[in-house]
Tab-separated table of C-alpha atoms in Angstrom:
chain	number	residue	atom	x	y	z
G	1	MET	CA	87.878	0.977	-50.917
G	2	SER	CA	91.244	1.864	-52.438
G	3	GLY	CA	92.508	-0.679	-54.876
G	4	ASP	CA	89.000	-1.834	-55.762
G	5	ASP	CA	89.758	-1.708	-59.441
G	6	HIS	CA	86.890	-4.065	-60.249
G	7	HIS	CA	84.422	-1.232	-59.552
G	8	PRO	CA	83.474	0.701	-62.657
G	9	PRO	CA	84.936	4.227	-62.458
G	10	LEU	CA	82.354	6.556	-60.834
G	11	LEU	CA	83.531	9.734	-62.502
G	12	HIS	CA	82.989	9.656	-66.195
G	13	ALA	CA	82.876	12.558	-68.633
G	14	ASP	CA	79.658	11.337	-70.257
G	15	ARG	CA	77.798	10.761	-66.994
G	16	SER	CA	75.450	13.295	-65.405
G	17	VAL	CA	75.821	14.426	-61.797
G	18	ARG	CA	72.600	12.575	-60.954
G	19	ALA	CA	73.737	9.311	-62.528
G	20	THR	CA	77.085	9.584	-60.759
G	21	ARG	CA	75.319	10.121	-57.428
G	22	VAL	CA	73.037	7.103	-57.985
G	23	LEU	CA	75.985	4.871	-58.858
G	24	ALA	CA	77.901	6.083	-55.799
G	25	ILE	CA	74.966	5.352	-53.470
G	26	ARG	CA	74.441	1.953	-55.100
G	27	GLN	CA	78.116	1.099	-54.566
G	28	LEU	CA	78.033	2.237	-50.925
G	29	LEU	CA	74.957	0.107	-50.192
G	30	ILE	CA	76.631	-2.910	-51.772
G	31	ASP	CA	79.940	-2.290	-49.958
G	32	LYS	CA	78.122	-1.963	-46.627
G	33	GLY	CA	76.181	-5.166	-47.263
G	34	VAL	CA	72.747	-3.502	-47.225
G	35	VAL	CA	71.865	-4.929	-50.632
G	36	THR	CA	73.618	-7.104	-53.166
G	37	ALA	CA	74.257	-6.133	-56.770
G	38	ALA	CA	71.969	-8.992	-57.816
G	39	GLU	CA	69.100	-7.597	-55.718
G	40	VAL	CA	69.468	-4.161	-57.312
G	41	ASP	CA	69.575	-5.708	-60.788
G	42	ASP	CA	66.502	-7.790	-59.983
G	43	VAL	CA	64.430	-4.751	-58.969
G	44	VAL	CA	65.474	-2.870	-62.110
G	45	ALA	CA	64.718	-5.878	-64.309
G	46	ARG	CA	61.285	-6.396	-62.742
G	47	SER	CA	60.423	-2.750	-63.297
G	48	ARG	CA	61.573	-2.845	-66.928
G	49	ALA	CA	59.685	-6.078	-67.578
G	50	ARG	CA	56.445	-4.075	-67.634
G	51	THR	CA	55.342	-1.441	-70.118
G	52	PRO	CA	52.173	0.648	-70.447
G	53	ALA	CA	50.869	-2.102	-72.760
G	54	ASP	CA	50.339	-4.201	-69.618
G	55	GLY	CA	48.230	-1.540	-67.922
G	56	ALA	CA	46.356	-1.047	-71.213
G	57	LYS	CA	45.341	-4.725	-71.233
G	58	VAL	CA	43.843	-4.336	-67.767
G	59	VAL	CA	41.941	-1.195	-68.795
G	60	ALA	CA	40.573	-2.785	-71.995
G	61	ARG	CA	39.321	-5.755	-69.981
G	62	ALA	CA	37.590	-3.396	-67.535
G	63	TRP	CA	35.926	-1.566	-70.438
G	64	THR	CA	34.476	-4.789	-71.809
G	65	ASP	CA	33.690	-6.718	-68.628
G	66	ASP	CA	31.636	-4.876	-66.042
G	67	ALA	CA	32.063	-7.497	-63.331
G	68	PHE	CA	35.856	-7.357	-63.775
G	69	ARG	CA	35.677	-3.558	-63.625
G	70	GLY	CA	33.920	-3.791	-60.269
G	71	ARG	CA	36.534	-6.188	-58.892
G	72	LEU	CA	39.343	-3.986	-60.245
G	73	LEU	CA	38.006	-0.956	-58.389
G	74	SER	CA	37.443	-2.793	-55.104
G	75	ASP	CA	40.491	-5.120	-55.029
G	76	ALA	CA	42.943	-4.277	-57.800
G	77	ARG	CA	45.598	-6.789	-56.727
G	78	ALA	CA	43.209	-9.730	-56.960
G	79	ALA	CA	41.648	-8.479	-60.209
G	80	VAL	CA	44.942	-8.052	-62.103
G	81	GLY	CA	45.930	-11.465	-60.740
G	82	GLU	CA	43.127	-12.882	-62.889
G	83	LEU	CA	45.124	-11.606	-65.895
G	84	ASP	CA	48.249	-13.299	-64.522
G	85	TYR	CA	49.874	-10.130	-63.240
G	86	ARG	CA	51.509	-11.065	-59.952
G	87	LEU	CA	52.267	-7.872	-58.085
G	88	SER	CA	55.186	-7.796	-55.694
G	89	HIS	CA	54.385	-7.173	-52.060
G	90	ASP	CA	56.477	-3.987	-51.949
G	91	ALA	CA	53.419	-1.911	-52.697
G	92	GLU	CA	49.652	-2.138	-52.982
G	93	LEU	CA	47.698	-1.191	-56.115
G	94	ALA	CA	44.468	0.782	-56.353
G	95	VAL	CA	42.512	1.875	-59.418
G	96	VAL	CA	40.508	5.111	-59.638
G	97	GLU	CA	37.836	5.489	-62.295
G	98	ASN	CA	37.259	8.501	-64.521
G	99	THR	CA	33.589	9.192	-65.171
G	100	ALA	CA	31.471	11.871	-66.842
G	101	GLU	CA	31.471	13.686	-63.474
G	102	VAL	CA	35.052	13.399	-62.224
G	103	HIS	CA	38.541	13.148	-63.698
G	104	HIS	CA	41.512	11.749	-61.733
G	105	LEU	CA	45.144	12.846	-61.917
G	106	VAL	CA	47.926	10.916	-60.146
G	107	VAL	CA	51.054	12.456	-58.622
G	108	CYS	CA	53.536	11.616	-55.890
G	109	THR	CA	54.444	14.877	-54.158
G	110	LEU	CA	56.898	13.254	-51.718
G	111	CYS	CA	58.995	11.274	-54.239
G	112	SER	CA	57.964	9.487	-57.435
G	113	CYS	CA	55.748	6.539	-56.458
G	114	TYR	CA	54.235	5.062	-59.603
G	115	PRO	CA	52.496	1.786	-60.557
G	116	THR	CA	55.658	0.299	-62.099
G	117	SER	CA	54.282	-3.207	-61.582
G	118	LEU	CA	51.768	-2.466	-64.358
G	119	LEU	CA	53.267	0.440	-66.340
G	120	GLY	CA	57.030	0.017	-66.086
G	121	PRO	CA	59.296	2.900	-65.039
G	122	PRO	CA	57.744	6.386	-64.834
G	123	PRO	CA	58.436	9.091	-67.414
G	124	ASP	CA	61.026	11.711	-66.397
G	125	TRP	CA	58.464	14.525	-66.135
G	126	TYR	CA	56.539	12.515	-63.517
G	127	LYS	CA	59.623	12.724	-61.273
G	128	SER	CA	60.256	16.437	-61.886
G	129	PHE	CA	59.805	18.974	-59.083
G	130	ALA	CA	57.650	21.079	-61.405
G	131	TYR	CA	55.068	18.323	-61.946
G	132	ARG	CA	55.118	17.180	-58.322
G	133	GLN	CA	54.456	20.676	-57.041
G	134	ARG	CA	52.100	22.028	-59.681
G	135	ALA	CA	49.885	18.925	-60.033
G	136	VAL	CA	48.454	19.540	-56.574
G	137	ILE	CA	48.128	23.323	-56.502
G	138	GLU	CA	47.169	24.082	-60.117
G	139	PRO	CA	46.144	20.744	-61.641
G	140	ARG	CA	43.822	22.211	-64.255
G	141	ALA	CA	46.641	24.380	-65.625
G	142	VAL	CA	48.937	21.337	-65.710
G	143	LEU	CA	46.305	19.340	-67.609
G	144	ARG	CA	45.904	22.215	-70.076
G	145	GLU	CA	49.650	22.095	-70.767
G	146	PHE	CA	49.309	18.385	-71.500
G	147	GLY	CA	46.577	19.327	-73.986
G	148	LEU	CA	43.609	18.332	-71.850
G	149	GLU	CA	41.039	21.060	-71.214
G	150	LEU	CA	38.589	19.713	-68.631
G	151	PRO	CA	34.982	20.788	-69.161
G	152	ALA	CA	33.976	23.420	-66.590
G	153	ALA	CA	31.302	21.092	-65.242
G	154	MET	CA	33.706	18.223	-64.562
G	155	GLY	CA	35.146	17.726	-61.082
G	156	LEU	CA	38.818	16.977	-60.587
G	157	SER	CA	40.302	14.614	-58.054
G	158	VAL	CA	44.081	14.740	-57.636
G	159	VAL	CA	45.463	11.549	-56.119
G	160	ASP	CA	48.699	11.995	-54.170
G	161	SER	CA	50.315	8.566	-53.720
G	162	THR	CA	51.984	9.482	-50.453
G	163	ALA	CA	52.559	5.996	-49.033
G	164	ASP	CA	52.298	2.287	-49.876
G	165	VAL	CA	49.528	2.405	-52.480
G	166	ARG	CA	50.236	2.935	-56.191
G	167	TYR	CA	47.404	4.400	-58.240
G	168	LEU	CA	46.325	3.611	-61.782
G	169	VAL	CA	43.662	5.672	-63.534
G	170	LEU	CA	40.914	3.807	-65.388
G	171	PRO	CA	40.268	6.271	-68.233
G	172	ARG	CA	36.848	6.688	-69.826
G	173	ARG	CA	36.144	4.473	-72.803
G	174	PRO	CA	36.135	6.674	-75.922
G	175	SER	CA	32.927	6.964	-77.896
G	176	GLY	CA	32.742	5.183	-81.217
G	177	THR	CA	34.433	2.070	-79.855
G	178	GLU	CA	31.364	-0.138	-79.567
G	179	GLY	CA	32.083	-3.618	-80.847
G	180	MET	CA	35.868	-3.199	-80.850
G	181	SER	CA	37.946	-6.142	-79.632
G	182	GLN	CA	39.834	-5.995	-76.344
G	183	ASP	CA	43.133	-5.959	-78.237
G	184	ASP	CA	42.066	-3.025	-80.410
G	185	LEU	CA	40.723	-1.174	-77.372
G	186	ALA	CA	44.022	-1.687	-75.533
G	187	GLY	CA	45.718	0.136	-78.402
G	188	LEU	CA	43.790	3.289	-77.433
G	189	VAL	CA	44.973	3.223	-73.809
G	190	THR	CA	48.071	5.401	-73.507
G	191	ARG	CA	50.460	5.629	-70.579
G	192	ASP	CA	49.410	9.240	-70.023
G	193	SER	CA	45.725	8.284	-69.859
G	194	MET	CA	46.529	5.873	-67.008
G	195	ILE	CA	48.340	8.668	-65.107
G	196	GLY	CA	45.435	11.003	-65.819
G	197	VAL	CA	47.185	13.715	-67.840
G	198	ALA	CA	45.271	12.646	-70.951
G	199	GLU	CA	42.140	10.836	-72.075
G	200	ALA	CA	42.347	7.546	-73.927
G	201	ALA	CA	42.925	8.003	-77.654
G	202	SER	CA	40.025	8.058	-80.094
G	203	PRO	CA	39.786	5.278	-82.668
W	1	MET	CA	44.577	7.661	-31.514
W	2	GLY	CA	43.096	6.722	-34.835
W	3	LEU	CA	42.174	3.189	-33.787
W	4	GLY	CA	38.491	3.654	-34.466
W	5	ILE	CA	38.834	5.399	-37.807
W	6	ALA	CA	36.402	4.151	-40.440
W	7	GLU	CA	35.294	5.123	-43.920
W	8	GLY	CA	33.142	8.244	-43.910
W	9	ASP	CA	34.730	9.685	-40.745
W	10	ARG	CA	35.744	13.317	-40.715
W	11	VAL	CA	39.336	13.645	-39.520
W	12	THR	CA	41.965	16.306	-38.971
W	13	VAL	CA	45.628	15.728	-39.806
W	14	ARG	CA	47.967	16.487	-36.922
W	15	ALA	CA	49.923	19.684	-37.531
W	16	ASP	CA	53.125	18.305	-35.981
W	17	GLU	CA	56.492	19.309	-37.353
W	18	VAL	CA	58.760	16.307	-36.939
W	19	ALA	CA	62.415	15.935	-37.870
W	20	HIS	CA	62.272	12.240	-38.813
W	21	HIS	CA	61.161	10.738	-42.134
W	22	HIS	CA	57.383	10.644	-42.509
W	23	ARG	CA	54.886	10.401	-45.345
W	24	THR	CA	52.505	13.227	-44.448
W	25	PRO	CA	52.783	16.146	-46.923
W	26	TRP	CA	53.060	19.615	-45.361
W	27	PHE	CA	50.038	20.946	-47.196
W	28	VAL	CA	47.564	18.611	-45.467
W	29	LYS	CA	48.888	19.144	-41.939
W	30	GLY	CA	46.239	20.798	-39.783
W	31	LYS	CA	43.613	20.278	-42.505
W	32	SER	CA	40.405	18.288	-42.233
W	33	GLY	CA	38.959	15.796	-44.676
W	34	ILE	CA	36.859	12.657	-44.996
W	35	VAL	CA	38.195	9.092	-44.875
W	36	ARG	CA	37.193	7.507	-48.186
W	37	ARG	CA	38.985	4.191	-47.851
W	38	VAL	CA	40.944	2.259	-45.234
W	39	HIS	CA	43.667	0.485	-47.211
W	40	GLY	CA	44.743	-1.837	-44.421
W	41	ALA	CA	47.887	-2.000	-42.307
W	42	PHE	CA	51.435	-1.395	-43.542
W	43	PRO	CA	54.860	-1.293	-41.870
W	44	ASN	CA	55.354	2.116	-40.271
W	45	PRO	CA	57.712	4.131	-42.528
W	46	GLU	CA	58.628	6.403	-39.626
W	47	SER	CA	60.335	3.449	-37.971
W	48	ARG	CA	61.546	1.642	-41.086
W	49	ALA	CA	63.335	4.683	-42.534
W	50	HIS	CA	65.521	4.886	-39.427
W	51	GLY	CA	66.650	1.296	-39.140
W	52	GLY	CA	63.559	0.056	-37.290
W	53	THR	CA	61.380	-2.914	-38.152
W	54	GLY	CA	58.284	-0.894	-39.068
W	55	MET	CA	56.365	-2.872	-36.465
W	56	PRO	CA	53.688	-2.559	-35.299
W	57	GLU	CA	52.045	-1.966	-38.646
W	58	ARG	CA	49.802	1.069	-38.848
W	59	ARG	CA	46.605	1.475	-40.821
W	60	LEU	CA	46.774	3.623	-43.930
W	61	CYS	CA	43.734	5.763	-44.742
W	62	GLN	CA	42.827	7.509	-47.978
W	63	VAL	CA	41.605	10.962	-46.961
W	64	GLU	CA	39.723	13.331	-49.262
W	65	PHE	CA	40.413	17.049	-48.832
W	66	ARG	CA	38.705	19.917	-50.614
W	67	GLN	CA	41.277	21.762	-52.678
W	68	SER	CA	39.837	25.100	-51.530
W	69	ASP	CA	40.534	24.057	-47.906
W	70	LEU	CA	44.178	23.311	-48.775
W	71	TRP	CA	45.037	26.350	-50.879
W	72	GLY	CA	42.325	28.916	-50.156
W	73	ARG	CA	41.905	31.580	-52.810
W	74	GLU	CA	45.102	30.504	-54.542
W	75	TYR	CA	43.228	27.507	-55.903
W	76	CYS	CA	41.809	28.172	-59.354
W	77	GLY	CA	39.433	25.333	-60.026
W	78	ARG	CA	35.953	24.194	-59.127
W	79	PRO	CA	34.934	24.580	-55.465
W	80	ASP	CA	34.236	20.838	-55.308
W	81	ASP	CA	37.654	19.752	-56.662
W	82	VAL	CA	39.375	17.411	-54.216
W	83	LEU	CA	42.738	15.912	-53.364
W	84	LEU	CA	43.090	12.347	-52.117
W	85	ALA	CA	46.136	11.484	-50.000
W	86	ASP	CA	47.067	8.338	-48.084
W	87	ILE	CA	47.766	9.204	-44.447
W	88	PHE	CA	48.854	6.848	-41.669
W	89	GLU	CA	46.432	6.618	-38.755
W	90	GLN	CA	48.846	8.053	-36.194
W	91	TRP	CA	48.520	11.383	-38.015
W	92	LEU	CA	44.712	11.446	-37.890
W	93	GLU	CA	42.390	12.691	-35.197
W	94	PRO	CA	38.605	12.452	-35.337
W	95	VAL	CA	36.755	15.731	-35.787
W	96	ARG	CA	34.261	16.030	-32.979
W	97	ARG	CA	30.954	17.415	-34.055
W	98	GLY	CA	29.549	20.050	-31.704
């Protein structure tokens, strides 16, 4: 690789160890012909093309259309397709529903699997070792630190996305939102409420 | 092994320690739970991660474990709190009822 002066310099004073490592691996994969630079850029661009506002649209539709809600829970890929979200075939999507009886919290203990096709890239804390370890063994304490105290009577279901399925939480519709439009409802659906570390916002 | 697994079945996760890449978290190995959903078949990550094709595809099952079964007394929550994890069928064995 000597003399490859068209590569950006890997070592850079302003770059973290982690960023340097990622760039080095990316360059090795390109040099070895495993992927092309364009393929890497395409994956990054597709991930950044989505934001939590996209997931929020899906949730608001489910809150206002019971038949859609049913389809979303049984076949999420087909249901979001009705809203013109075409998911890639890299991963499957499933939606879990919060109710008065059970709250869901999503984590990926093995890496950082996340429904990027609807929410965009995950927040940094979602990828941290602390969250990935503590969300399974002491989830109620983790929720408390996020400001969510679950009622003692409510069950908790932690969803570990260990393989090919990405999970989105369908939060409970807040009270006092009767008659609100889908657009206004979507404004109450935060990223954190679709991961399960928060409830949807109140109007 | 695992071919007849269906929703509602009680299964035990194999307790195997393997050196290759796999998607079965340590804390469910040897534990029993209930299959809540069969997601369908996906390329086998244990082959794909090591240069293989991932074929044949293996079925992926969502298994529900009781948190108290996973962590014992360390778990500070409700006794009916659960953890759902997606486990490939080759890691699952049916629990035989006596």
